[in-house]
């Protein structure tokens, strides 16, 4: 099943699946690295960036799956104190390489660890 792309498309230009992201006008901050590299102070900085744009989201890969609960917990704790709702964290699964490369283009800003 295809997930929604930005702008309402259901497929990437390469014909693959998309990730569920907000529509036009929202800012998508993305990091495509493994979650274990995301340190608390870095997550805190990303929450501060989201606080400057009420429609922005942080898009991360669910990789490794064992780290997801910790990231969700830290995101909620760190961002709630800055007025950022936990629903602004978007998690997606790993896509096949060709689809992953195309999906990266949906992000407005790529964040590095």
mmCIF file of C-alpha atoms in Angstrom:
data_model
loop_
_atom_site.group_PDB
_atom_site.id
_atom_site.type_symbol
_atom_site.label_atom_id
_atom_site.label_comp_id
_atom_site.label_asym_id
_atom_site.label_seq_id
_atom_site.Cartn_x
_atom_site.Cartn_y
_atom_site.Cartn_z
ATOM 1 C CA UNK A 1 0.000 0.000 0.000
ATOM 2 C CA UNK A 2 1.336 3.436 -0.937
ATOM 3 C CA UNK A 3 1.591 6.122 1.692
ATOM 4 C CA UNK A 4 0.847 9.734 0.861
ATOM 5 C CA UNK A 5 3.578 11.998 -0.520
ATOM 6 C CA UNK A 6 3.624 15.757 -0.170
ATOM 7 C CA UNK A 7 1.188 17.420 -2.518
ATOM 8 C CA UNK A 8 -1.176 14.428 -2.557
ATOM 9 C CA UNK A 9 0.734 12.075 -4.858
ATOM 10 C CA UNK A 10 0.706 8.430 -3.862
ATOM 11 C CA UNK A 11 3.915 7.469 -5.633
ATOM 12 C CA UNK A 12 7.398 8.877 -5.865
ATOM 13 C CA UNK A 13 8.696 9.934 -9.285
ATOM 14 C CA UNK A 14 10.464 6.546 -9.444
ATOM 15 C CA UNK A 15 7.123 4.781 -8.892
ATOM 16 C CA UNK A 16 7.825 3.668 -5.321
ATOM 17 C CA UNK A 17 5.999 4.185 -2.050
ATOM 18 C CA UNK A 18 6.148 7.490 -0.183
ATOM 19 C CA UNK A 19 6.175 8.345 3.476
ATOM 20 C CA UNK A 20 3.340 10.157 5.225
ATOM 21 C CA UNK A 21 4.403 13.811 5.410
ATOM 22 C CA UNK A 22 2.497 17.061 5.828
ATOM 23 C CA UNK A 23 1.279 18.971 2.801
ATOM 24 C CA UNK A 24 2.599 22.168 1.290
ATOM 25 C CA UNK A 25 3.623 24.958 3.653
ATOM 26 C CA UNK A 26 5.042 22.750 6.382
ATOM 27 C CA UNK A 27 8.766 22.406 6.942
ATOM 28 C CA UNK A 28 10.167 18.863 7.075
ATOM 29 C CA UNK A 29 13.424 18.447 9.009
ATOM 30 C CA UNK A 30 14.873 14.998 8.363
ATOM 31 C CA UNK A 31 17.651 12.766 9.580
ATOM 32 C CA UNK A 32 18.167 9.457 7.807
ATOM 33 C CA UNK A 33 20.843 8.013 10.070
ATOM 34 C CA UNK A 34 20.550 5.276 12.642
ATOM 35 C CA UNK A 35 18.703 6.369 15.771
ATOM 36 C CA UNK A 36 21.504 5.354 18.130
ATOM 37 C CA UNK A 37 23.519 8.322 16.799
ATOM 38 C CA UNK A 38 20.934 10.828 18.035
ATOM 39 C CA UNK A 39 22.185 12.148 21.358
ATOM 40 C CA UNK A 40 19.849 13.955 23.808
ATOM 41 C CA UNK A 41 21.456 17.387 23.284
ATOM 42 C CA UNK A 42 21.045 17.034 19.516
ATOM 43 C CA UNK A 43 17.405 16.031 19.859
ATOM 44 C CA UNK A 44 16.968 19.056 22.106
ATOM 45 C CA UNK A 45 18.402 21.326 19.380
ATOM 46 C CA UNK A 46 16.034 19.824 16.796
ATOM 47 C CA UNK A 47 13.106 20.461 19.165
ATOM 48 C CA UNK A 48 14.186 24.106 19.446
ATOM 49 C CA UNK A 49 14.206 24.323 15.642
ATOM 50 C CA UNK A 50 10.688 22.876 15.504
ATOM 51 C CA UNK A 51 9.532 25.409 18.089
ATOM 52 C CA UNK A 52 10.306 28.190 15.587
ATOM 53 C CA UNK A 53 7.836 26.784 13.034
ATOM 54 C CA UNK A 54 4.529 25.538 14.386
ATOM 55 C CA UNK A 55 3.886 23.448 11.263
ATOM 56 C CA UNK A 56 7.293 21.781 11.078
ATOM 57 C CA UNK A 57 7.921 18.083 11.636
ATOM 58 C CA UNK A 58 10.965 15.945 12.376
ATOM 59 C CA UNK A 59 11.234 12.909 10.092
ATOM 60 C CA UNK A 60 13.370 9.980 11.243
ATOM 61 C CA UNK A 61 13.873 6.413 10.100
ATOM 62 C CA UNK A 62 12.623 3.631 12.354
ATOM 63 C CA UNK A 63 16.099 2.139 12.448
ATOM 64 C CA UNK A 64 17.006 0.247 14.440
ATOM 65 C CA UNK A 65 13.510 -0.668 15.608
ATOM 66 C CA UNK A 66 14.842 -1.292 19.128
ATOM 67 C CA UNK A 67 15.626 2.442 19.482
ATOM 68 C CA UNK A 68 12.176 3.764 18.515
ATOM 69 C CA UNK A 69 10.578 3.774 21.981
ATOM 70 C CA UNK A 70 13.528 5.658 23.476
ATOM 71 C CA UNK A 71 13.516 8.288 20.725
ATOM 72 C CA UNK A 72 9.753 8.771 21.041
ATOM 73 C CA UNK A 73 10.072 9.153 24.803
ATOM 74 C CA UNK A 74 12.984 11.630 24.552
ATOM 75 C CA UNK A 75 11.300 13.617 21.778
ATOM 76 C CA UNK A 76 8.124 13.962 23.813
ATOM 77 C CA UNK A 77 9.961 14.952 27.005
ATOM 78 C CA UNK A 78 12.329 17.444 25.380
ATOM 79 C CA UNK A 79 9.887 18.990 22.937
ATOM 80 C CA UNK A 80 6.867 19.340 25.220
ATOM 81 C CA UNK A 81 8.766 21.870 27.360
ATOM 82 C CA UNK A 82 9.220 23.946 24.185
ATOM 83 C CA UNK A 83 5.558 23.772 23.144
ATOM 84 C CA UNK A 84 6.176 21.150 20.440
ATOM 85 C CA UNK A 85 3.597 18.353 20.287
ATOM 86 C CA UNK A 86 4.894 14.777 20.112
ATOM 87 C CA UNK A 87 2.715 14.202 17.022
ATOM 88 C CA UNK A 88 5.263 16.253 15.059
ATOM 89 C CA UNK A 89 7.647 13.298 15.015
ATOM 90 C CA UNK A 90 7.262 11.332 11.767
ATOM 91 C CA UNK A 91 8.801 7.872 11.651
ATOM 92 C CA UNK A 92 9.151 5.807 8.502
ATOM 93 C CA UNK A 93 10.493 2.369 7.749
ATOM 94 C CA UNK A 94 13.499 1.731 5.589
ATOM 95 C CA UNK A 95 12.571 1.719 1.929
ATOM 96 C CA UNK A 96 14.384 -0.103 -0.851
ATOM 97 C CA UNK A 97 17.474 1.908 -1.900
ATOM 98 C CA UNK A 98 15.990 3.476 -5.049
ATOM 99 C CA UNK A 99 12.826 4.564 -3.240
ATOM 100 C CA UNK A 100 14.804 5.805 -0.227
ATOM 101 C CA UNK A 101 16.918 8.104 -2.391
ATOM 102 C CA UNK A 102 13.820 9.595 -4.031
ATOM 103 C CA UNK A 103 11.993 9.943 -0.696
ATOM 104 C CA UNK A 104 14.895 11.950 0.762
ATOM 105 C CA UNK A 105 13.974 14.666 -1.723
ATOM 106 C CA UNK A 106 10.733 15.230 0.179
ATOM 107 C CA UNK A 107 12.650 16.742 3.108
ATOM 108 C CA UNK A 108 13.186 20.492 3.243
ATOM 109 C CA UNK A 109 16.283 20.236 5.442
ATOM 110 C CA UNK A 110 18.594 17.275 6.005
ATOM 111 C CA UNK A 111 19.971 17.145 9.547
ATOM 112 C CA UNK A 112 23.235 15.447 10.407
ATOM 113 C CA UNK A 113 24.292 13.906 13.675
#
